[in-house]
mmCIF file of C-alpha atoms in Angstrom:
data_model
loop_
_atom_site.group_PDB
_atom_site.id
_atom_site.type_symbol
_atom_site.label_atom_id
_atom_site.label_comp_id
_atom_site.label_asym_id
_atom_site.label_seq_id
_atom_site.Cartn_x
_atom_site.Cartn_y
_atom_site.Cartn_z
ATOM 1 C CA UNK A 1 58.215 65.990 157.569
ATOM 2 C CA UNK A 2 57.935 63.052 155.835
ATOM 3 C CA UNK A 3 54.567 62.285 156.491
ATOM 4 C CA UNK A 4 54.054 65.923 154.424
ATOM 5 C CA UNK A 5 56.341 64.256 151.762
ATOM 6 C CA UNK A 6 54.744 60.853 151.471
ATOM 7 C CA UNK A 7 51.417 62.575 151.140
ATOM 8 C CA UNK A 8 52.785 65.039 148.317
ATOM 9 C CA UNK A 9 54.685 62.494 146.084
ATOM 10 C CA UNK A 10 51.268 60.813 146.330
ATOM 11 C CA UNK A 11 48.862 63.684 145.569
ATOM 12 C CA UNK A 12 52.059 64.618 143.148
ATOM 13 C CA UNK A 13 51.470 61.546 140.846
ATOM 14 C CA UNK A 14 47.506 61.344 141.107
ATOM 15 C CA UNK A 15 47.163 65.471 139.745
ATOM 16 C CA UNK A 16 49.813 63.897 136.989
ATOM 17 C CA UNK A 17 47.148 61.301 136.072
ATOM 18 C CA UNK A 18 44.383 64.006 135.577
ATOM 19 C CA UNK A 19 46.641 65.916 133.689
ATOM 20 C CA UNK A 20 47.499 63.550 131.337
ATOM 21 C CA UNK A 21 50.745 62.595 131.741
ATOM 22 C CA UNK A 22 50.491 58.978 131.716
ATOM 23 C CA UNK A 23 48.684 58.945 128.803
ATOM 24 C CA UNK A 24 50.741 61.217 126.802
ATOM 25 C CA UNK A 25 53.581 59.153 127.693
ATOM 26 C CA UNK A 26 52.174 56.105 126.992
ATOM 27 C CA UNK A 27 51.575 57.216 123.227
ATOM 28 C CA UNK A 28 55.329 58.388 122.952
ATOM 29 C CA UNK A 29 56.765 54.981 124.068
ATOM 30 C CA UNK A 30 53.998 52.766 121.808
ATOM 31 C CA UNK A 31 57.220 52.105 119.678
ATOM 32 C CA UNK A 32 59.512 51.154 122.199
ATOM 33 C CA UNK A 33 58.942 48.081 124.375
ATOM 34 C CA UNK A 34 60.565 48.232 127.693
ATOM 35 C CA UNK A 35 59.431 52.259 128.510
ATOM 36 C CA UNK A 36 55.537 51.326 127.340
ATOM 37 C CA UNK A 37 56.358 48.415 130.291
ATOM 38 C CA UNK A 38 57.546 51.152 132.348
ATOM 39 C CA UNK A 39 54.972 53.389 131.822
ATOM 40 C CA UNK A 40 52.030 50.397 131.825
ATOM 41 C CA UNK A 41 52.717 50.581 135.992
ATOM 42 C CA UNK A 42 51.383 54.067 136.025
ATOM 43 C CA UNK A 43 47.756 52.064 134.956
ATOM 44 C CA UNK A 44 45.579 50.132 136.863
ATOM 45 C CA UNK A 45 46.113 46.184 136.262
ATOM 46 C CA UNK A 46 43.313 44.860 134.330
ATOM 47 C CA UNK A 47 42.098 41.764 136.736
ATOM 48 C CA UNK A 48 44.244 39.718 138.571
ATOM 49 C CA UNK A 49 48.190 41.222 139.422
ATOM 50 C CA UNK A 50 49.451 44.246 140.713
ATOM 51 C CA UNK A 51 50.745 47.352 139.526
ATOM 52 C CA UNK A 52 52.449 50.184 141.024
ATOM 53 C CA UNK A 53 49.259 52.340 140.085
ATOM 54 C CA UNK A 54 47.274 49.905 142.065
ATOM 55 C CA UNK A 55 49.218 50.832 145.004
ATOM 56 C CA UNK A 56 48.326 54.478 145.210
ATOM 57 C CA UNK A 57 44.764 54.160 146.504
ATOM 58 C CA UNK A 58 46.124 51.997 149.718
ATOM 59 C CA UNK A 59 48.785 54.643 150.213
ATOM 60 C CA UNK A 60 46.144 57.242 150.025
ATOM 61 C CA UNK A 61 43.914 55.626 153.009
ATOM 62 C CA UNK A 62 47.117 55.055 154.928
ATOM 63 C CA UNK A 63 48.317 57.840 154.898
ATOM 64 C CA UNK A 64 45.269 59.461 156.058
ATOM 65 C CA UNK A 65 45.862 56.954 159.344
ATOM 66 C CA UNK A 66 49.374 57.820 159.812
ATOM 67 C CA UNK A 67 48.029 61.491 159.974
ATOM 68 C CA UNK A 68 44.816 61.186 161.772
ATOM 69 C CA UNK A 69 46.970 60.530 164.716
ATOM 70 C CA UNK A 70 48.907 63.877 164.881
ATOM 71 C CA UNK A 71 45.851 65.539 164.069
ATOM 72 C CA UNK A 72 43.755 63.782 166.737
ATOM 73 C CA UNK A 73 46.973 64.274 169.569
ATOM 74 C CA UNK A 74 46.473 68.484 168.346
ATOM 75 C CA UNK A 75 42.703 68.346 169.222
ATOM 76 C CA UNK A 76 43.144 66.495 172.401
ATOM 77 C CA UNK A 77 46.170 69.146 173.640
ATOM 78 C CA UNK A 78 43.812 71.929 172.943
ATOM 79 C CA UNK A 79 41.595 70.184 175.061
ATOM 80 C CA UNK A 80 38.805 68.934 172.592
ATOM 81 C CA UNK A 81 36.322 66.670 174.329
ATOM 82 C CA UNK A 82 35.632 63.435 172.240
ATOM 83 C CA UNK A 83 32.108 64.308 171.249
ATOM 84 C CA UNK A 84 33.845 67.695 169.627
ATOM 85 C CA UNK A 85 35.803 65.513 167.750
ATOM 86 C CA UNK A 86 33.311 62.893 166.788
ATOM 87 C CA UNK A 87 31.104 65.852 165.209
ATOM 88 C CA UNK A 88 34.030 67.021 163.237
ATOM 89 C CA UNK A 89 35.192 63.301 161.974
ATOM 90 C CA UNK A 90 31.331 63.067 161.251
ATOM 91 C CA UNK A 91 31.001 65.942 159.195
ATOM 92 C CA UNK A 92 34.440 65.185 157.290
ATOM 93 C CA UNK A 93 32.847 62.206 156.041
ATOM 94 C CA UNK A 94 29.971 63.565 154.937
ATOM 95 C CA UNK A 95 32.069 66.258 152.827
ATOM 96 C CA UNK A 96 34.281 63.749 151.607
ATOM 97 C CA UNK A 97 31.045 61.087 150.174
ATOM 98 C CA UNK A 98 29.839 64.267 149.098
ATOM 99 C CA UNK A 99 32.863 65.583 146.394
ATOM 100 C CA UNK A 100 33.218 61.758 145.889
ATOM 101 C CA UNK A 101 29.374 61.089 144.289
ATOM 102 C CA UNK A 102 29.978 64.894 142.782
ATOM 103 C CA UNK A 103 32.908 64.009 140.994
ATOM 104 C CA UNK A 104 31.505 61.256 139.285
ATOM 105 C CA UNK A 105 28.511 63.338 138.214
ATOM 106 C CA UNK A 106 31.424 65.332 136.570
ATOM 107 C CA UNK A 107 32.780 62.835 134.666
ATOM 108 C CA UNK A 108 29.301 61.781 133.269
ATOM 109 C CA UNK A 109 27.958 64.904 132.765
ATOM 110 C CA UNK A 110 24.831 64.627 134.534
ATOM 111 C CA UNK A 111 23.244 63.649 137.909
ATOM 112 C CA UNK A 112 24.025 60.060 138.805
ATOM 113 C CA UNK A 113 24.245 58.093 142.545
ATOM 114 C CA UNK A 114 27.891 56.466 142.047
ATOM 115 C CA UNK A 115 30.079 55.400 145.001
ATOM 116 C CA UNK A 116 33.450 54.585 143.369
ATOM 117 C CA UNK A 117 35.569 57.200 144.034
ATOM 118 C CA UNK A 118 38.505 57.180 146.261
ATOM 119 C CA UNK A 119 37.230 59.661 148.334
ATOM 120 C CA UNK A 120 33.578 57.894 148.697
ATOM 121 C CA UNK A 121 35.333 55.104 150.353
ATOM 122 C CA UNK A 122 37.837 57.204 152.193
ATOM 123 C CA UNK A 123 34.334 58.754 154.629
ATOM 124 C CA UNK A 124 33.633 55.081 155.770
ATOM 125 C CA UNK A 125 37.732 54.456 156.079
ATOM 126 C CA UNK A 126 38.213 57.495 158.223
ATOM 127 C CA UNK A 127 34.992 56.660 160.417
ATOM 128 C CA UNK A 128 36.073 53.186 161.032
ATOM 129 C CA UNK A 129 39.653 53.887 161.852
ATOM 130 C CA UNK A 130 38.404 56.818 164.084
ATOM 131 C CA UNK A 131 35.991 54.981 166.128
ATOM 132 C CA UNK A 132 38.397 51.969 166.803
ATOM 133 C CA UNK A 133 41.206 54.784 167.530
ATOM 134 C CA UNK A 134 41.520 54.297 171.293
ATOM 135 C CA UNK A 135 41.275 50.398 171.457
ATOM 136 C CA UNK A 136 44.119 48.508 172.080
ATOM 137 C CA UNK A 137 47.297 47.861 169.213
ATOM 138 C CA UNK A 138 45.925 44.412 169.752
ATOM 139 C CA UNK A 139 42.435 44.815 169.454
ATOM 140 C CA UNK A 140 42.605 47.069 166.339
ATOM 141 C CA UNK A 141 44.807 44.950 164.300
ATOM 142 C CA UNK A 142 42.663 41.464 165.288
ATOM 143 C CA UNK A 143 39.352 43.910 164.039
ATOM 144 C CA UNK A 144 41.323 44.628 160.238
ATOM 145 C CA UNK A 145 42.412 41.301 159.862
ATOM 146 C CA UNK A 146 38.530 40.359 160.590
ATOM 147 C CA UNK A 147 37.128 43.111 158.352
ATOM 148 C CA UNK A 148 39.200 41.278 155.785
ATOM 149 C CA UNK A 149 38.208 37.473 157.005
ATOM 150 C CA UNK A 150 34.640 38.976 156.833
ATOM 151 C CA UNK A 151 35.308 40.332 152.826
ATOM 152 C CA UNK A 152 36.825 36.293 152.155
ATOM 153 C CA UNK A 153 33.067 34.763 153.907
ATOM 154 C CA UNK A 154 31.145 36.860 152.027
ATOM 155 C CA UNK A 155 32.483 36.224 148.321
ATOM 156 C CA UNK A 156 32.902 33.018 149.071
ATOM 157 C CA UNK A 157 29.549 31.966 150.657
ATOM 158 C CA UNK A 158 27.361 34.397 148.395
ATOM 159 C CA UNK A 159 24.283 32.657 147.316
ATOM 160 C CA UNK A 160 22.370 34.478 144.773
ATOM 161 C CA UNK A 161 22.806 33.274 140.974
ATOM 162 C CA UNK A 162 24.864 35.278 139.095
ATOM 163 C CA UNK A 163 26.621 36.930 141.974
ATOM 164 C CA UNK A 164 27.900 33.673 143.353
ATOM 165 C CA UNK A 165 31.516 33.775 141.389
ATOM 166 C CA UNK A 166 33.805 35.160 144.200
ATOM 167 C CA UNK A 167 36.495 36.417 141.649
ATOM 168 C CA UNK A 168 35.197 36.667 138.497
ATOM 169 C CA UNK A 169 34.875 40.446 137.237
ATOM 170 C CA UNK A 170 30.799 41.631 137.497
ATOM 171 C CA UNK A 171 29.657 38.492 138.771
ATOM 172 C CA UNK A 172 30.727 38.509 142.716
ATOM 173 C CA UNK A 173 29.696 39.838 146.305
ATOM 174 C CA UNK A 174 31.069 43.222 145.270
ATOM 175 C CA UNK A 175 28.687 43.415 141.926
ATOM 176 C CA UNK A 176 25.574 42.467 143.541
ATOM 177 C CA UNK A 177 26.100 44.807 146.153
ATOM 178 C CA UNK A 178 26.591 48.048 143.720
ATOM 179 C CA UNK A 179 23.022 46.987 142.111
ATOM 180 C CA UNK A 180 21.521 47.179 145.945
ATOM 181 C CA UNK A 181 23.452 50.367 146.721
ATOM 182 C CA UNK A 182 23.190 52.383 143.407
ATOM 183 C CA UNK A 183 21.219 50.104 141.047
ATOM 184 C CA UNK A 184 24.118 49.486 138.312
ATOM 185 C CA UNK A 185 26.963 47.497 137.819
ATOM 186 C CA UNK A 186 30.898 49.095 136.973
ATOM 187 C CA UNK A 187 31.653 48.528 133.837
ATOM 188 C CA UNK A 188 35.387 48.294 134.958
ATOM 189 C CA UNK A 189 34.556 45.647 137.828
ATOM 190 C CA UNK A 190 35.275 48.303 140.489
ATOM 191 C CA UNK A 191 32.886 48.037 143.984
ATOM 192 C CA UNK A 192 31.811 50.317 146.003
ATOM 193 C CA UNK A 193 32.117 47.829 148.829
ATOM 194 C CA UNK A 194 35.346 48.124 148.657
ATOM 195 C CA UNK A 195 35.030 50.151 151.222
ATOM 196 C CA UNK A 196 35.122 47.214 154.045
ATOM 197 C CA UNK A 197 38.618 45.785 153.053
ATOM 198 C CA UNK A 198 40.213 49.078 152.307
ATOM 199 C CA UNK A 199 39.257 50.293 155.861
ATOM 200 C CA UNK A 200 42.490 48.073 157.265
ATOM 201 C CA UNK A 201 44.870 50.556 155.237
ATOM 202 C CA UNK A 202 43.108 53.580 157.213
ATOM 203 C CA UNK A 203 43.782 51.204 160.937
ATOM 204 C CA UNK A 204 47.227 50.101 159.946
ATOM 205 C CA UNK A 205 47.689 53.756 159.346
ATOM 206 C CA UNK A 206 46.936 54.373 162.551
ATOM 207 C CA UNK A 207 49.131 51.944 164.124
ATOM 208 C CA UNK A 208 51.692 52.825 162.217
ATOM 209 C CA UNK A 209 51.574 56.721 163.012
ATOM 210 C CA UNK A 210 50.847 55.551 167.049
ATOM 211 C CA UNK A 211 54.139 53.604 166.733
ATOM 212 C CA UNK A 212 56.028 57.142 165.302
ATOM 213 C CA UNK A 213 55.418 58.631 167.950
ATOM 214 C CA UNK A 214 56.367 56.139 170.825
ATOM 215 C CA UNK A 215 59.530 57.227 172.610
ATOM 216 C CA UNK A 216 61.878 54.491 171.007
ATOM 217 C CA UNK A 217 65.435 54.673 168.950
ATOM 218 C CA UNK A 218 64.319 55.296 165.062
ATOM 219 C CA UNK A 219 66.125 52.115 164.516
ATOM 220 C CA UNK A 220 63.871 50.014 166.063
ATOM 221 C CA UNK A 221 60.758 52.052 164.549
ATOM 222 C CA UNK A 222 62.008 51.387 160.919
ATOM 223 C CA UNK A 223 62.892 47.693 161.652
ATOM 224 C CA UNK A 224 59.203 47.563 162.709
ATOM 225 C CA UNK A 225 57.665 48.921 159.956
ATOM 226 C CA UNK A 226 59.620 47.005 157.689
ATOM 227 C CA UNK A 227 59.159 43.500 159.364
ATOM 228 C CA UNK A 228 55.500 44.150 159.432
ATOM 229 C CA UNK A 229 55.509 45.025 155.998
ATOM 230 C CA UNK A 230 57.387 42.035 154.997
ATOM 231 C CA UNK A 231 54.792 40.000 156.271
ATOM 232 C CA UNK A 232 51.812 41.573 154.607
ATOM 233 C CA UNK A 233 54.048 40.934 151.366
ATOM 234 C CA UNK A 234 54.379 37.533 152.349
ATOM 235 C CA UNK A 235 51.259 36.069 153.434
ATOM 236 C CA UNK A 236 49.500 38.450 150.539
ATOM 237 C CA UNK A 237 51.751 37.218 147.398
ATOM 238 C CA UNK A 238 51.758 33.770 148.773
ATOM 239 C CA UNK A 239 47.898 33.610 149.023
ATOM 240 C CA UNK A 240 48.009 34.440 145.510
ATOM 241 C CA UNK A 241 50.371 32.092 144.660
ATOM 242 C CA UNK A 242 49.096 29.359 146.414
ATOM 243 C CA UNK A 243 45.885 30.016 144.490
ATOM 244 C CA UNK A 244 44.208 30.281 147.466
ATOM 245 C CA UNK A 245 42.875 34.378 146.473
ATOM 246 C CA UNK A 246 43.872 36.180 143.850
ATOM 247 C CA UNK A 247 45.454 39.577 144.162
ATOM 248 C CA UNK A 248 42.418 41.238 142.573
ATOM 249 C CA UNK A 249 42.969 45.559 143.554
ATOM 250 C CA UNK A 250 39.406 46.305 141.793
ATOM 251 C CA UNK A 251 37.500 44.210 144.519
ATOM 252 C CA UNK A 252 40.279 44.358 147.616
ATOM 253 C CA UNK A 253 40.820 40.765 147.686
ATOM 254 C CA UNK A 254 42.540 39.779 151.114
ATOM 255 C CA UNK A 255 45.361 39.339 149.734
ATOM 256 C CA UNK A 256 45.465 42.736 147.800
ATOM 257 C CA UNK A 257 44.692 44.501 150.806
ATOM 258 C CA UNK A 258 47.848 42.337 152.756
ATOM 259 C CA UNK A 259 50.169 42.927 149.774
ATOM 260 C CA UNK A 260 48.944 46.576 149.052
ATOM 261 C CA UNK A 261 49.375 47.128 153.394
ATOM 262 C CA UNK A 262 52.908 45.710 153.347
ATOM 263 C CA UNK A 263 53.990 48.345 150.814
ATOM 264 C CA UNK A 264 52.634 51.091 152.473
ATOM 265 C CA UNK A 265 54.424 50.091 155.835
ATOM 266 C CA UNK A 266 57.916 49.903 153.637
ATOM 267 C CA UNK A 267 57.492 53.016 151.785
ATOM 268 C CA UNK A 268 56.644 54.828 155.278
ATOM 269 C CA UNK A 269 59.745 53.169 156.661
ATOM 270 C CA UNK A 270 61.648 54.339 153.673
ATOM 271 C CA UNK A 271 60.490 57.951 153.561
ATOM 272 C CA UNK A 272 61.039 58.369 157.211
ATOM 273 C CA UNK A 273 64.571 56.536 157.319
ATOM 274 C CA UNK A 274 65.716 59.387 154.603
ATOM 275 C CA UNK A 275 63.720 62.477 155.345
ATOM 276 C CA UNK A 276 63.214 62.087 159.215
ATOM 277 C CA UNK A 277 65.884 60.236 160.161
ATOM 278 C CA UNK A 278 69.128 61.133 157.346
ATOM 279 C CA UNK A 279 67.759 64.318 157.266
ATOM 280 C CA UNK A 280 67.261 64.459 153.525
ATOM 281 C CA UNK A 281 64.979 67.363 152.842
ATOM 282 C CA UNK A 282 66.218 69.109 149.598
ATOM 283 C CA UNK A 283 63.381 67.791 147.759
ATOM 284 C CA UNK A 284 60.702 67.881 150.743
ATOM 285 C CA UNK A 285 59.696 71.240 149.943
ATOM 286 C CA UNK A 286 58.604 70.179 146.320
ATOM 287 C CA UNK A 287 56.104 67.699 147.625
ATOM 288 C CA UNK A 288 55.138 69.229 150.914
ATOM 289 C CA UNK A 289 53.506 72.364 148.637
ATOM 290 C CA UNK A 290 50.765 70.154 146.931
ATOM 291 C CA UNK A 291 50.754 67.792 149.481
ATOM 292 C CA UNK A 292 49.289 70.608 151.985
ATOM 293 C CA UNK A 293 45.803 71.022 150.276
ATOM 294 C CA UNK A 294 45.796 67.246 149.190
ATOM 295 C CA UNK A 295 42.095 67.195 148.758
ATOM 296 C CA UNK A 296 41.538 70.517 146.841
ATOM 297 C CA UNK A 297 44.081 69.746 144.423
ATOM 298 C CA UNK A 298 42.713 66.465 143.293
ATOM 299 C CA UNK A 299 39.281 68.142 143.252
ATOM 300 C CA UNK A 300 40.467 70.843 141.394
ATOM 301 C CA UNK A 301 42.793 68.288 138.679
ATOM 302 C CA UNK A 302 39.844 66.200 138.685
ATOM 303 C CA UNK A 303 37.054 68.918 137.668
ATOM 304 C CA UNK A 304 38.339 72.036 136.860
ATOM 305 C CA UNK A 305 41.751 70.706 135.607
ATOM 306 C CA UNK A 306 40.499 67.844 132.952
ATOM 307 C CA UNK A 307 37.214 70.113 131.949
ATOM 308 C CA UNK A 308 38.748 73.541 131.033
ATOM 309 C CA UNK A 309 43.237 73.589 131.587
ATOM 310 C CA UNK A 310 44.018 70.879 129.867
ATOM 311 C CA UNK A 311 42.330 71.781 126.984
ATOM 312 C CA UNK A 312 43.530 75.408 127.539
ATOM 313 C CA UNK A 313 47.397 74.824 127.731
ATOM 314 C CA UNK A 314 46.909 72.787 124.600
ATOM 315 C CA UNK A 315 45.726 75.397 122.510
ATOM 316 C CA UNK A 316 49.143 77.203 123.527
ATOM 317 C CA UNK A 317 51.658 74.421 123.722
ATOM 318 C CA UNK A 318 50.017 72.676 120.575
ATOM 319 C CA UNK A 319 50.152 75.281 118.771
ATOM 320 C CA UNK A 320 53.793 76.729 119.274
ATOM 321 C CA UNK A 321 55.048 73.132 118.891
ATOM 322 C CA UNK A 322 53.405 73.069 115.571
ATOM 323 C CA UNK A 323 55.213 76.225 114.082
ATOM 324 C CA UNK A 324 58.597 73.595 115.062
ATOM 325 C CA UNK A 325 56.745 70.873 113.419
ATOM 326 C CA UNK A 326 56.989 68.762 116.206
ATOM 327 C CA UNK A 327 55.269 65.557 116.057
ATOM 328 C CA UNK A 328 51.621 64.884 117.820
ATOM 329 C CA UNK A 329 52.415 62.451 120.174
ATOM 330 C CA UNK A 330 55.709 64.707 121.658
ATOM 331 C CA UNK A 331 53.133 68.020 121.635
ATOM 332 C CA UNK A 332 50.960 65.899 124.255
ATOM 333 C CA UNK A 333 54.161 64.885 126.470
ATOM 334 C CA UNK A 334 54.821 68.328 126.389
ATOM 335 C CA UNK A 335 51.373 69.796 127.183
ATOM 336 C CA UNK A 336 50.709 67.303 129.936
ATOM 337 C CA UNK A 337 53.658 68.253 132.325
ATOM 338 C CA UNK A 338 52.930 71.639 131.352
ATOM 339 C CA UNK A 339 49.870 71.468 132.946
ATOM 340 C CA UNK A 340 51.378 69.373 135.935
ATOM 341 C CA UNK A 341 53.713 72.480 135.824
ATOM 342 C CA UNK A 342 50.737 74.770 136.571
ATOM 343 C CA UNK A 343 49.069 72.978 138.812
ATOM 344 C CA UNK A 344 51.971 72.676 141.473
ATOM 345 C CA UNK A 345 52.561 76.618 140.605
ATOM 346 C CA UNK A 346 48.782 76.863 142.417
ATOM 347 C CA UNK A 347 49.608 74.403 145.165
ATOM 348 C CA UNK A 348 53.538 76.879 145.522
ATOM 349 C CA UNK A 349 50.718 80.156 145.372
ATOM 350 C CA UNK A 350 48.567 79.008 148.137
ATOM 351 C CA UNK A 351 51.433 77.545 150.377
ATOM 352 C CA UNK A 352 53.088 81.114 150.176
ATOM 353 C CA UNK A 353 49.842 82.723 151.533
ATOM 354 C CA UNK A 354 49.534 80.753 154.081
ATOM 355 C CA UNK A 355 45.848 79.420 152.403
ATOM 356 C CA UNK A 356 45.151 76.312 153.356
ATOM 357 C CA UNK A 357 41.781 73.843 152.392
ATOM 358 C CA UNK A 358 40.390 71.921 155.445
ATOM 359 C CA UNK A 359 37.767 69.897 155.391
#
């Protein structure tokens, strides 16, 4: 259970971001200094620092881990040969790359080749993880702190001019890359070879989910988690301290991806210390709903959501609010969790029928 609640507070606050909450409540608190702070964590950090809205991409791909082994133990007990599976993981990838390049020809209106998206990166992440799923604890963990070792050598040691500045934004590894891959640079200094780092969230996820289900006292599984977790946190902030490498999310840095890791191993251990564990599950239902067709409710925000409903419900809320003469800025607060509203209404609908989105 709260595995199905980590997932839904995630996929809770990324349908928020599509419909506009952040933004809307960003506006309202321009006057007042400490909630625009408050609300600045719900945006990515421009360069170099972290913010909690860096954090949800990690959590995304771990989670995926953590669950790819309950799904995998369910396809082995129905007796599922490897090869079966294999195909399957195969063709989930090619889905997932699929709705990833299609969403960004959604938000430019027109055909383009662009491998940004969360859910580009997530087919590589999954294949990786799966592939490496029946090697040793050992063997798995020495191959993601390599992957990331690997991402270090090749910023570092890049020769080409112009490319050759390991951690400056458009002018790195990652950049050069994207103009090999799809022939253009981000304008926001995202990569799509992001990819390789951010494939160690997807193992540790699968570590982490392996270690759930060993046969030990919950005790010892939470002081795991969190001492594993602590170290990430350490050894990531104090590479970036050190000024050794920066905590960069937009290009996975090392010591994003260690830093990023160790939260997602403490808010597991949280989660499952209160849901699992203290058996605090009023709220669980709330998440689990939207967190059950995770992938067609960020498609559907992301498309359907910002091109027609949140226009929609503010020809409605706008409007009424203006009879009350209620000020601009308020009118979008209110029309943005309005549409949140509406959007976990279709997640409650197709949980209640029992219709659920596989891929």
């Amino acid at each position: 259970v709260s595995l199905d609640v980590f997932r839904g507070l995630i996929m809770f606050l990324l349908v928020a971001e599509a419909a506009e909450v952040y933004d809307a409540l960003g506006d309202a608190a321009a006057g007042t200094p400490w909630l625009k702070g408050i609300v600045q964590q719900f945006h990515h950090h421009p360069w170099n620092g972290l913010r909690f809205w860096d954090l949800i991409q990690p959590f995304f791909m771990f989670i995926v881990g953590v669950a790819m082994v309950f799904s995998l133990q369910r396809r082995r007990d129905r007796g599922e040969a490897w090869g079966q599976t294999l195909r399957h993981i195969v063709t989930r990838c090619a889905l997932l790359l699929a709705f990833g390049v299609g969403l960004h020809c959604v938000y430019a209106g027109e055909l383009v080749w662009e491998l940004w998206n969360v859910l580009s990166q997530l087919s590589v992440t999954i294949l990786v993880a799966f592939l490496l799923f029946n090697l040793p604890f050992r063997t798995q963990l020495i191959i993601s702190l390599a992957l990331l070792g690997l991402t270090e050598v090749l910023y570092r040691t890049f020769p080409i001019p112009g490319f050759d500045q390991p951690f400056v934004q458009g002018q790195n590894f990652g950049a050069y890359m994207d103009t090999v891959l799809m022939g253009k640079i981000n304008g926001g200094g995202w990569v799509a070879i992001n990819a390789l780092p951010t494939s160690a969230h997807t193992i540790w996820g699968v570590l982490a989910g392996k270690w759930l289900r060993e046969d030990r006292p919950a005790a010892e599984k939470i002081r795991a988690l969190l001492l594993w977790g602590a170290a990430g946190l350490a050894v990531g902030y104090g590479l970036d301290g050190a000024g050794v490498t920066p905590i960069i999310k937009r290009i996975c840095t090392s010591s994003f991806v260690l830093v990023s890791g160790g939260w997602c191993l403490v808010a597991l251990a949280a989660v499952y210390a209160l849901v699992d564990v203290k058996g605090y599950r009023r709220f669980a239902p709330f998440f689990v709903v939207i967190g059950a067709n995770s992938i067609f409710i960020y498609l559907f925000s992301e498309t359907v959501g910002k091109q027609w409903v949140n226009g929609f419900v503010g020809i409605f809320t706008n409007g009424v609010l203006a009879w009350i003469h209620t000020p601009e800025v308020l009118a979008a607060v209110v029309t943005a969790f309005t549409v949140l509203l509406l959007e976990w209404g279709l997640c409650l609908a197709l949980y209640r029928r029992g219709w659920f989105f596989k891929v």
